[in-house]
Amino acid sequence: MVKEELRDRFAEQGFVVVPDLLSADELKSFGTAVDEGVHVRCADDPRSLDEKTTYEQSFQQCINLWEDRPDVRPLTFHPAITAAAAGLLGVDSVRLWHDQALYKEAGGRGTDPHQDQPYWPITESNTITAWIPLVDVSLEMGAMGYVPGSHRFGVRKFANIFSAQGFDLAHGPEAQGVEPVFVPVRAGDVAFHHGLTIHTAGPNLTGDVRRAHTAIFFADGSTRAERPRAHPSVDRGRIEVGAPIASVFTPVAHPRTAGDLPGTPPPIEQPFPGWPGWDWSMKP
């Protein structure tokens, strides 16, 4: 149960840190699980940081670890995290959109300002991201920064951070001149932000990897939008435009009974458009 004070703050600001959702023992085991998942996914990439694209220099991104890493699944569907997500959105039930590890390497560049929602073909905007640090994340390591209240600005705009610089927070119209608030987060705490909250992250100026896992949730009953026209979270389940988004690829995350985890979804059909190698810019 999320405290009313935190729900009110999330509704007003579009982001909030919920303390002490994970124990030290959980952090140790889950941290090892995500580390191994990232290692396996990135094992065939010999490039140095300087050789990577600008986008890849912001973080190593490993999507849908819950599907092929059973030891990561209990983190993505952790009952305290999923209950907090539902409570902050003010809904009874949420489904998983996808999870992903976002590891910002030592020396990694900042994450360009953007909103998450425009990347997803979800009509409704009852969406939320749980940003789960596996280490204490300081400002120097690349803490997240949020534009307070920006989920209420009426902006729902695609910012192409894959090949461009995202929103111009200082001079562009999206942030309305409101400066981002950068929020250090302790391991064990979880930072949540709304799908329409404009956010960014600083560069990693330390010699250590900024290790974070994230899980995106949406209100159960949400429907598929026409644009973006493609996304694996709905295409793999053959969800039609206007239909409720509900399949084994977007399972219910809350409520679930204690110890109940979704099963491994069916293998990815090949050739499936862009997977692997999916174009996450998802241009309409």
CSV table of N, CA and C in Angstrom, one decimal, residues 1-117:
chain,number,residue,atom,x,y,z
A,1,MET,N,0.8,-1.2,0.0
A,1,MET,CA,0.0,0.0,0.0
A,1,MET,C,0.9,1.3,0.0
A,2,VAL,N,0.7,2.1,-1.0
A,2,VAL,CA,1.5,3.3,-1.1
A,2,VAL,C,0.8,4.4,-0.2
A,3,LYS,N,1.7,5.1,0.5
A,3,LYS,CA,1.1,6.2,1.4
A,3,LYS,C,0.5,7.3,0.6
A,4,GLU,N,-0.6,7.8,1.1
A,4,GLU,CA,-1.3,8.9,0.4
A,4,GLU,C,-0.5,10.0,0.1
A,5,GLU,N,0.5,10.4,0.9
A,5,GLU,CA,1.4,11.5,0.6
A,5,GLU,C,2.2,11.2,-0.7
A,6,LEU,N,2.6,10.0,-0.9
A,6,LEU,CA,3.4,9.7,-2.1
A,6,LEU,C,2.5,9.7,-3.3
A,7,ARG,N,1.2,9.2,-3.1
A,7,ARG,CA,0.3,9.2,-4.3
A,7,ARG,C,0.0,10.7,-4.7
A,8,ASP,N,-0.2,11.5,-3.7
A,8,ASP,CA,-0.4,12.9,-4.0
A,8,ASP,C,0.8,13.6,-4.7
A,9,ARG,N,2.0,13.2,-4.2
A,9,ARG,CA,3.2,13.8,-4.8
A,9,ARG,C,3.3,13.3,-6.2
A,10,PHE,N,3.1,12.1,-6.5
A,10,PHE,CA,3.2,11.5,-7.8
A,10,PHE,C,2.1,12.2,-8.8
A,11,ALA,N,0.9,12.4,-8.3
A,11,ALA,CA,-0.1,13.0,-9.1
A,11,ALA,C,0.3,14.5,-9.4
A,12,GLU,N,0.9,15.1,-8.5
A,12,GLU,CA,1.3,16.5,-8.7
A,12,GLU,C,2.6,16.7,-9.6
A,13,GLN,N,3.6,15.9,-9.2
A,13,GLN,CA,4.9,16.1,-9.8
A,13,GLN,C,5.2,15.1,-11.0
A,14,GLY,N,4.5,14.0,-11.0
A,14,GLY,CA,4.8,13.0,-12.1
A,14,GLY,C,5.9,12.1,-11.8
A,15,PHE,N,6.5,12.1,-10.7
A,15,PHE,CA,7.6,11.2,-10.3
A,15,PHE,C,7.6,11.2,-8.7
A,16,VAL,N,8.1,10.1,-8.2
A,16,VAL,CA,8.3,9.9,-6.8
A,16,VAL,C,9.2,8.8,-6.5
A,17,VAL,N,9.9,8.9,-5.4
A,17,VAL,CA,10.8,7.8,-4.9
A,17,VAL,C,10.1,7.1,-3.7
A,18,VAL,N,9.8,5.8,-3.9
A,18,VAL,CA,9.2,5.0,-2.8
A,18,VAL,C,10.3,4.3,-2.1
A,19,PRO,N,10.5,4.5,-0.8
A,19,PRO,CA,11.7,3.9,-0.1
A,19,PRO,C,11.5,2.5,0.3
A,20,ASP,N,12.6,1.8,0.4
A,20,ASP,CA,12.7,0.5,1.0
A,20,ASP,C,11.7,-0.6,0.5
A,21,LEU,N,11.7,-0.7,-0.9
A,21,LEU,CA,10.8,-1.7,-1.5
A,21,LEU,C,11.6,-3.1,-1.6
A,22,LEU,N,12.9,-3.0,-1.6
A,22,LEU,CA,13.7,-4.2,-1.7
A,22,LEU,C,14.7,-4.3,-0.6
A,23,SER,N,14.9,-5.5,-0.1
A,23,SER,CA,15.8,-5.8,1.0
A,23,SER,C,17.2,-5.9,0.5
A,24,ALA,N,18.2,-5.9,1.4
A,24,ALA,CA,19.6,-6.1,1.0
A,24,ALA,C,19.8,-7.5,0.4
A,25,ASP,N,19.2,-8.5,0.9
A,25,ASP,CA,19.3,-9.8,0.3
A,25,ASP,C,18.7,-9.9,-1.1
A,26,GLU,N,17.6,-9.2,-1.3
A,26,GLU,CA,17.0,-9.2,-2.6
A,26,GLU,C,17.9,-8.5,-3.6
A,27,LEU,N,18.4,-7.3,-3.1
A,27,LEU,CA,19.3,-6.6,-4.0
A,27,LEU,C,20.5,-7.4,-4.5
A,28,LYS,N,21.0,-8.2,-3.6
A,28,LYS,CA,22.2,-9.0,-3.9
A,28,LYS,C,21.8,-10.0,-4.9
A,29,SER,N,20.8,-10.8,-4.7
A,29,SER,CA,20.4,-11.8,-5.6
A,29,SER,C,19.9,-11.3,-7.0
A,30,PHE,N,19.0,-10.3,-6.9
A,30,PHE,CA,18.5,-9.7,-8.1
A,30,PHE,C,19.6,-9.0,-8.9
A,31,GLY,N,20.5,-8.3,-8.2
A,31,GLY,CA,21.6,-7.7,-8.9
A,31,GLY,C,22.5,-8.7,-9.7
A,32,THR,N,22.7,-9.8,-9.1
A,32,THR,CA,23.5,-10.9,-9.8
A,32,THR,C,22.7,-11.4,-11.0
A,33,ALA,N,21.4,-11.5,-10.8
A,33,ALA,CA,20.6,-12.0,-11.9
A,33,ALA,C,20.6,-11.1,-13.1
A,34,VAL,N,20.4,-9.8,-12.8
A,34,VAL,CA,20.4,-8.8,-13.9
A,34,VAL,C,21.8,-8.7,-14.6
A,35,ASP,N,22.8,-8.7,-13.7
A,35,ASP,CA,24.2,-8.6,-14.2
A,35,ASP,C,24.4,-9.7,-15.2
A,36,GLU,N,24.0,-11.0,-14.9
A,36,GLU,CA,24.2,-12.1,-15.8
A,36,GLU,C,23.4,-12.0,-17.0
A,37,GLY,N,22.2,-11.4,-16.9
A,37,GLY,CA,21.4,-11.2,-18.1
A,37,GLY,C,22.0,-10.3,-19.1
A,38,VAL,N,22.5,-9.2,-18.5
A,38,VAL,CA,23.2,-8.1,-19.4
A,38,VAL,C,24.5,-8.7,-20.0
A,39,HIS,N,25.2,-9.5,-19.2
A,39,HIS,CA,26.4,-10.1,-19.7
A,39,HIS,C,26.2,-11.0,-20.9
A,40,VAL,N,25.2,-11.8,-20.8
A,40,VAL,CA,24.8,-12.8,-21.8
A,40,VAL,C,24.4,-12.0,-23.1
A,41,ARG,N,23.5,-11.0,-22.9
A,41,ARG,CA,23.0,-10.3,-24.0
A,41,ARG,C,24.1,-9.5,-24.8
A,42,CYS,N,25.1,-9.0,-24.0
A,42,CYS,CA,26.1,-8.1,-24.6
A,42,CYS,C,27.4,-8.9,-24.9
A,43,ALA,N,27.4,-10.2,-24.7
A,43,ALA,CA,28.7,-10.9,-24.8
A,43,ALA,C,29.3,-10.9,-26.2
A,44,ASP,N,28.5,-10.7,-27.2
A,44,ASP,CA,29.0,-10.7,-28.6
A,44,ASP,C,29.3,-9.3,-29.1
A,45,ASP,N,29.3,-8.3,-28.2
A,45,ASP,CA,29.5,-6.9,-28.6
A,45,ASP,C,30.9,-6.5,-28.1
A,46,PRO,N,31.9,-6.5,-29.0
A,46,PRO,CA,33.3,-6.2,-28.5
A,46,PRO,C,33.6,-4.7,-28.5
A,47,ARG,N,32.6,-3.9,-29.0
A,47,ARG,CA,32.9,-2.5,-29.2
A,47,ARG,C,33.2,-1.8,-27.9
A,48,SER,N,34.1,-0.8,-27.9
A,48,SER,CA,34.4,0.1,-26.8
A,48,SER,C,33.3,1.1,-26.8
A,49,LEU,N,33.2,1.9,-25.7
A,49,LEU,CA,32.2,2.9,-25.6
A,49,LEU,C,32.3,3.9,-26.7
A,50,ASP,N,33.5,4.3,-27.1
A,50,ASP,CA,33.7,5.3,-28.1
A,50,ASP,C,33.2,4.8,-29.5
A,51,GLU,N,33.2,3.5,-29.7
A,51,GLU,CA,32.8,2.9,-31.0
A,51,GLU,C,31.3,2.8,-31.1
A,52,LYS,N,30.5,3.0,-30.1
A,52,LYS,CA,29.1,2.8,-30.1
A,52,LYS,C,28.4,4.0,-30.6
A,53,THR,N,27.1,3.9,-31.0
A,53,THR,CA,26.3,5.0,-31.4
A,53,THR,C,26.1,5.9,-30.2
A,54,THR,N,25.7,7.2,-30.6
A,54,THR,CA,25.4,8.1,-29.5
A,54,THR,C,24.4,7.6,-28.5
A,55,TYR,N,23.3,6.9,-29.0
A,55,TYR,CA,22.3,6.4,-28.2
A,55,TYR,C,22.9,5.3,-27.3
A,56,GLU,N,23.7,4.4,-27.8
A,56,GLU,CA,24.2,3.3,-27.1
A,56,GLU,C,25.2,3.8,-26.0
A,57,GLN,N,25.8,5.0,-26.2
A,57,GLN,CA,26.7,5.5,-25.3
A,57,GLN,C,26.0,6.0,-24.0
A,58,SER,N,24.7,6.1,-24.1
A,58,SER,CA,23.9,6.5,-22.9
A,58,SER,C,23.7,5.3,-22.0
A,59,PHE,N,23.5,4.1,-22.5
A,59,PHE,CA,23.3,3.0,-21.7
A,59,PHE,C,23.3,1.7,-22.5
A,60,GLN,N,23.7,0.6,-21.9
A,60,GLN,CA,23.4,-0.7,-22.4
A,60,GLN,C,21.9,-1.1,-22.1
A,61,GLN,N,21.2,-1.4,-23.1
A,61,GLN,CA,19.7,-1.6,-23.0
A,61,GLN,C,19.4,-3.1,-23.3
A,62,CYS,N,18.9,-3.8,-22.4
A,62,CYS,CA,18.6,-5.2,-22.6
A,62,CYS,C,17.1,-5.4,-22.2
A,63,ILE,N,16.3,-5.6,-23.2
A,63,ILE,CA,14.8,-5.5,-23.1
A,63,ILE,C,14.2,-6.9,-22.9
A,64,ASN,N,13.2,-7.0,-22.1
A,64,ASN,CA,12.4,-8.2,-21.8
A,64,ASN,C,13.3,-9.3,-21.2
A,65,LEU,N,14.1,-8.9,-20.2
A,65,LEU,CA,14.9,-9.9,-19.5
A,65,LEU,C,14.0,-10.9,-18.8
A,66,TRP,N,12.8,-10.5,-18.4
A,66,TRP,CA,11.9,-11.4,-17.7
A,66,TRP,C,11.6,-12.7,-18.5
A,67,GLU,N,11.6,-12.5,-19.8
A,67,GLU,CA,11.2,-13.6,-20.7
A,67,GLU,C,12.2,-14.8,-20.7
A,68,ASP,N,13.5,-14.5,-20.8
A,68,ASP,CA,14.5,-15.5,-20.9
A,68,ASP,C,15.4,-15.7,-19.7
A,69,ARG,N,15.1,-14.9,-18.6
A,69,ARG,CA,15.9,-15.0,-17.4
A,69,ARG,C,14.9,-15.2,-16.2
A,70,PRO,N,14.6,-16.4,-15.9
A,70,PRO,CA,13.7,-16.7,-14.8
A,70,PRO,C,14.1,-16.1,-13.5
A,71,ASP,N,15.5,-15.9,-13.3
A,71,ASP,CA,15.9,-15.3,-12.1
A,71,ASP,C,15.7,-13.8,-12.0
A,72,VAL,N,15.4,-13.2,-13.1
A,72,VAL,CA,15.0,-11.8,-13.1
A,72,VAL,C,13.5,-11.6,-13.0
A,73,ARG,N,12.8,-12.6,-13.3
A,73,ARG,CA,11.3,-12.5,-13.3
A,73,ARG,C,10.8,-12.1,-12.0
A,74,PRO,N,11.3,-12.6,-10.8
A,74,PRO,CA,10.7,-12.2,-9.5
A,74,PRO,C,11.0,-10.7,-9.2
A,75,LEU,N,12.0,-10.1,-9.9
A,75,LEU,CA,12.2,-8.7,-9.7
A,75,LEU,C,11.2,-7.9,-10.5
A,76,THR,N,11.1,-8.2,-11.7
A,76,THR,CA,10.1,-7.5,-12.6
A,76,THR,C,8.7,-7.5,-12.0
A,77,PHE,N,8.3,-8.7,-11.5
A,77,PHE,CA,7.0,-8.9,-10.9
A,77,PHE,C,7.0,-8.9,-9.4
A,78,HIS,N,7.9,-8.2,-8.8
A,78,HIS,CA,8.0,-8.1,-7.4
A,78,HIS,C,6.7,-7.5,-6.8
A,79,PRO,N,6.1,-8.1,-5.9
A,79,PRO,CA,4.7,-7.6,-5.4
A,79,PRO,C,4.8,-6.3,-4.8
A,80,ALA,N,5.8,-5.9,-4.1
A,80,ALA,CA,5.9,-4.5,-3.6
A,80,ALA,C,6.0,-3.5,-4.6
A,81,ILE,N,6.8,-3.8,-5.7
A,81,ILE,CA,6.9,-2.8,-6.8
A,81,ILE,C,5.7,-2.7,-7.6
A,82,THR,N,5.1,-3.8,-8.0
A,82,THR,CA,3.9,-3.8,-8.8
A,82,THR,C,2.7,-3.2,-8.1
A,83,ALA,N,2.6,-3.5,-6.8
A,83,ALA,CA,1.5,-2.9,-6.0
A,83,ALA,C,1.7,-1.4,-5.9
A,84,ALA,N,2.9,-0.9,-5.7
A,84,ALA,CA,3.2,0.5,-5.7
A,84,ALA,C,2.8,1.2,-7.0
A,85,ALA,N,3.2,0.5,-8.1
A,85,ALA,CA,2.8,1.1,-9.5
A,85,ALA,C,1.3,1.2,-9.6
A,86,ALA,N,0.6,0.2,-9.2
A,86,ALA,CA,-0.9,0.3,-9.3
A,86,ALA,C,-1.4,1.4,-8.4
A,87,GLY,N,-0.9,1.4,-7.2
A,87,GLY,CA,-1.3,2.4,-6.2
A,87,GLY,C,-1.1,3.9,-6.7
A,88,LEU,N,0.1,4.1,-7.3
A,88,LEU,CA,0.4,5.4,-7.7
A,88,LEU,C,-0.5,5.8,-8.9
A,89,LEU,N,-0.8,4.9,-9.8
A,89,LEU,CA,-1.7,5.2,-10.9
A,89,LEU,C,-3.2,5.3,-10.4
A,90,GLY,N,-3.5,4.7,-9.3
A,90,GLY,CA,-4.8,4.7,-8.7
A,90,GLY,C,-5.7,3.7,-9.5
A,91,VAL,N,-5.2,2.6,-9.8
A,91,VAL,CA,-5.9,1.5,-10.5
A,91,VAL,C,-5.8,0.2,-9.8
A,92,ASP,N,-6.8,-0.7,-10.0
A,92,ASP,CA,-6.8,-2.0,-9.3
A,92,ASP,C,-5.8,-3.0,-9.9
A,93,SER,N,-5.5,-2.8,-11.2
A,93,SER,CA,-4.7,-3.9,-11.9
A,93,SER,C,-3.8,-3.2,-12.9
A,94,VAL,N,-2.6,-3.7,-13.0
A,94,VAL,CA,-1.7,-3.3,-14.0
A,94,VAL,C,-1.1,-4.5,-14.7
A,95,ARG,N,-0.7,-4.3,-16.0
A,95,ARG,CA,0.0,-5.3,-16.8
A,95,ARG,C,1.4,-4.8,-17.1
A,96,LEU,N,2.3,-5.7,-17.3
A,96,LEU,CA,3.7,-5.3,-17.7
A,96,LEU,C,3.7,-5.0,-19.2
A,97,TRP,N,4.3,-3.9,-19.6
A,97,TRP,CA,4.5,-3.5,-21.0
A,97,TRP,C,5.8,-4.2,-21.4
A,98,HIS,N,6.9,-3.9,-20.8
A,98,HIS,CA,8.2,-4.7,-20.9
A,98,HIS,C,9.1,-4.2,-19.8
A,99,ASP,N,10.1,-5.0,-19.5
A,99,ASP,CA,11.1,-4.6,-18.6
A,99,ASP,C,12.4,-4.4,-19.4
A,100,GLN,N,13.4,-3.8,-18.8
A,100,GLN,CA,14.7,-3.7,-19.4
A,100,GLN,C,15.8,-3.3,-18.4
A,101,ALA,N,17.0,-3.8,-18.6
A,101,ALA,CA,18.1,-3.3,-17.9
A,101,ALA,C,18.7,-2.1,-18.6
A,102,LEU,N,19.0,-1.1,-17.9
A,102,LEU,CA,19.7,0.1,-18.4
A,102,LEU,C,21.0,0.4,-17.7
A,103,TYR,N,22.0,-0.1,-18.2
A,103,TYR,CA,23.3,0.0,-17.5
A,103,TYR,C,24.1,1.1,-18.2
A,104,LYS,N,24.4,2.2,-17.4
A,104,LYS,CA,25.2,3.3,-18.0
A,104,LYS,C,26.6,3.0,-17.6
A,105,GLU,N,27.4,2.8,-18.7
A,105,GLU,CA,28.8,2.4,-18.4
A,105,GLU,C,29.6,3.6,-17.9
A,106,ALA,N,30.7,3.3,-17.2
A,106,ALA,CA,31.6,4.3,-16.7
A,106,ALA,C,32.0,5.2,-17.9
A,107,GLY,N,31.8,6.5,-17.8
A,107,GLY,CA,32.1,7.5,-18.8
A,107,GLY,C,30.9,7.6,-19.8
A,108,GLY,N,29.8,6.9,-19.6
A,108,GLY,CA,28.6,7.0,-20.4
A,108,GLY,C,28.0,8.4,-20.5
A,109,ARG,N,27.5,8.8,-21.6
A,109,ARG,CA,26.9,10.1,-21.8
A,109,ARG,C,25.6,10.2,-21.1
A,110,GLY,N,25.0,11.4,-21.0
A,110,GLY,CA,23.7,11.5,-20.4
A,110,GLY,C,22.6,11.0,-21.3
A,111,THR,N,21.5,10.8,-20.7
A,111,THR,CA,20.3,10.3,-21.5
A,111,THR,C,19.5,11.5,-21.9
A,112,ASP,N,19.2,11.6,-23.2
A,112,ASP,CA,18.5,12.8,-23.7
A,112,ASP,C,17.1,12.9,-23.3
A,113,PRO,N,16.6,14.2,-23.1
A,113,PRO,CA,15.3,14.4,-22.5
A,113,PRO,C,14.2,13.9,-23.5
A,114,HIS,N,13.2,13.2,-22.9
A,114,HIS,CA,12.1,12.6,-23.7
A,114,HIS,C,10.9,12.2,-22.8
A,115,GLN,N,9.8,11.9,-23.4
A,115,GLN,CA,8.7,11.2,-22.7
A,115,GLN,C,8.7,9.8,-23.2
A,116,ASP,N,8.3,8.9,-22.3
A,116,ASP,CA,8.2,7.5,-22.7
A,116,ASP,C,6.9,7.1,-23.5
A,117,GLN,N,5.8,7.7,-23.2
A,117,GLN,CA,4.5,7.3,-23.7
A,117,GLN,C,4.5,7.4,-25.2
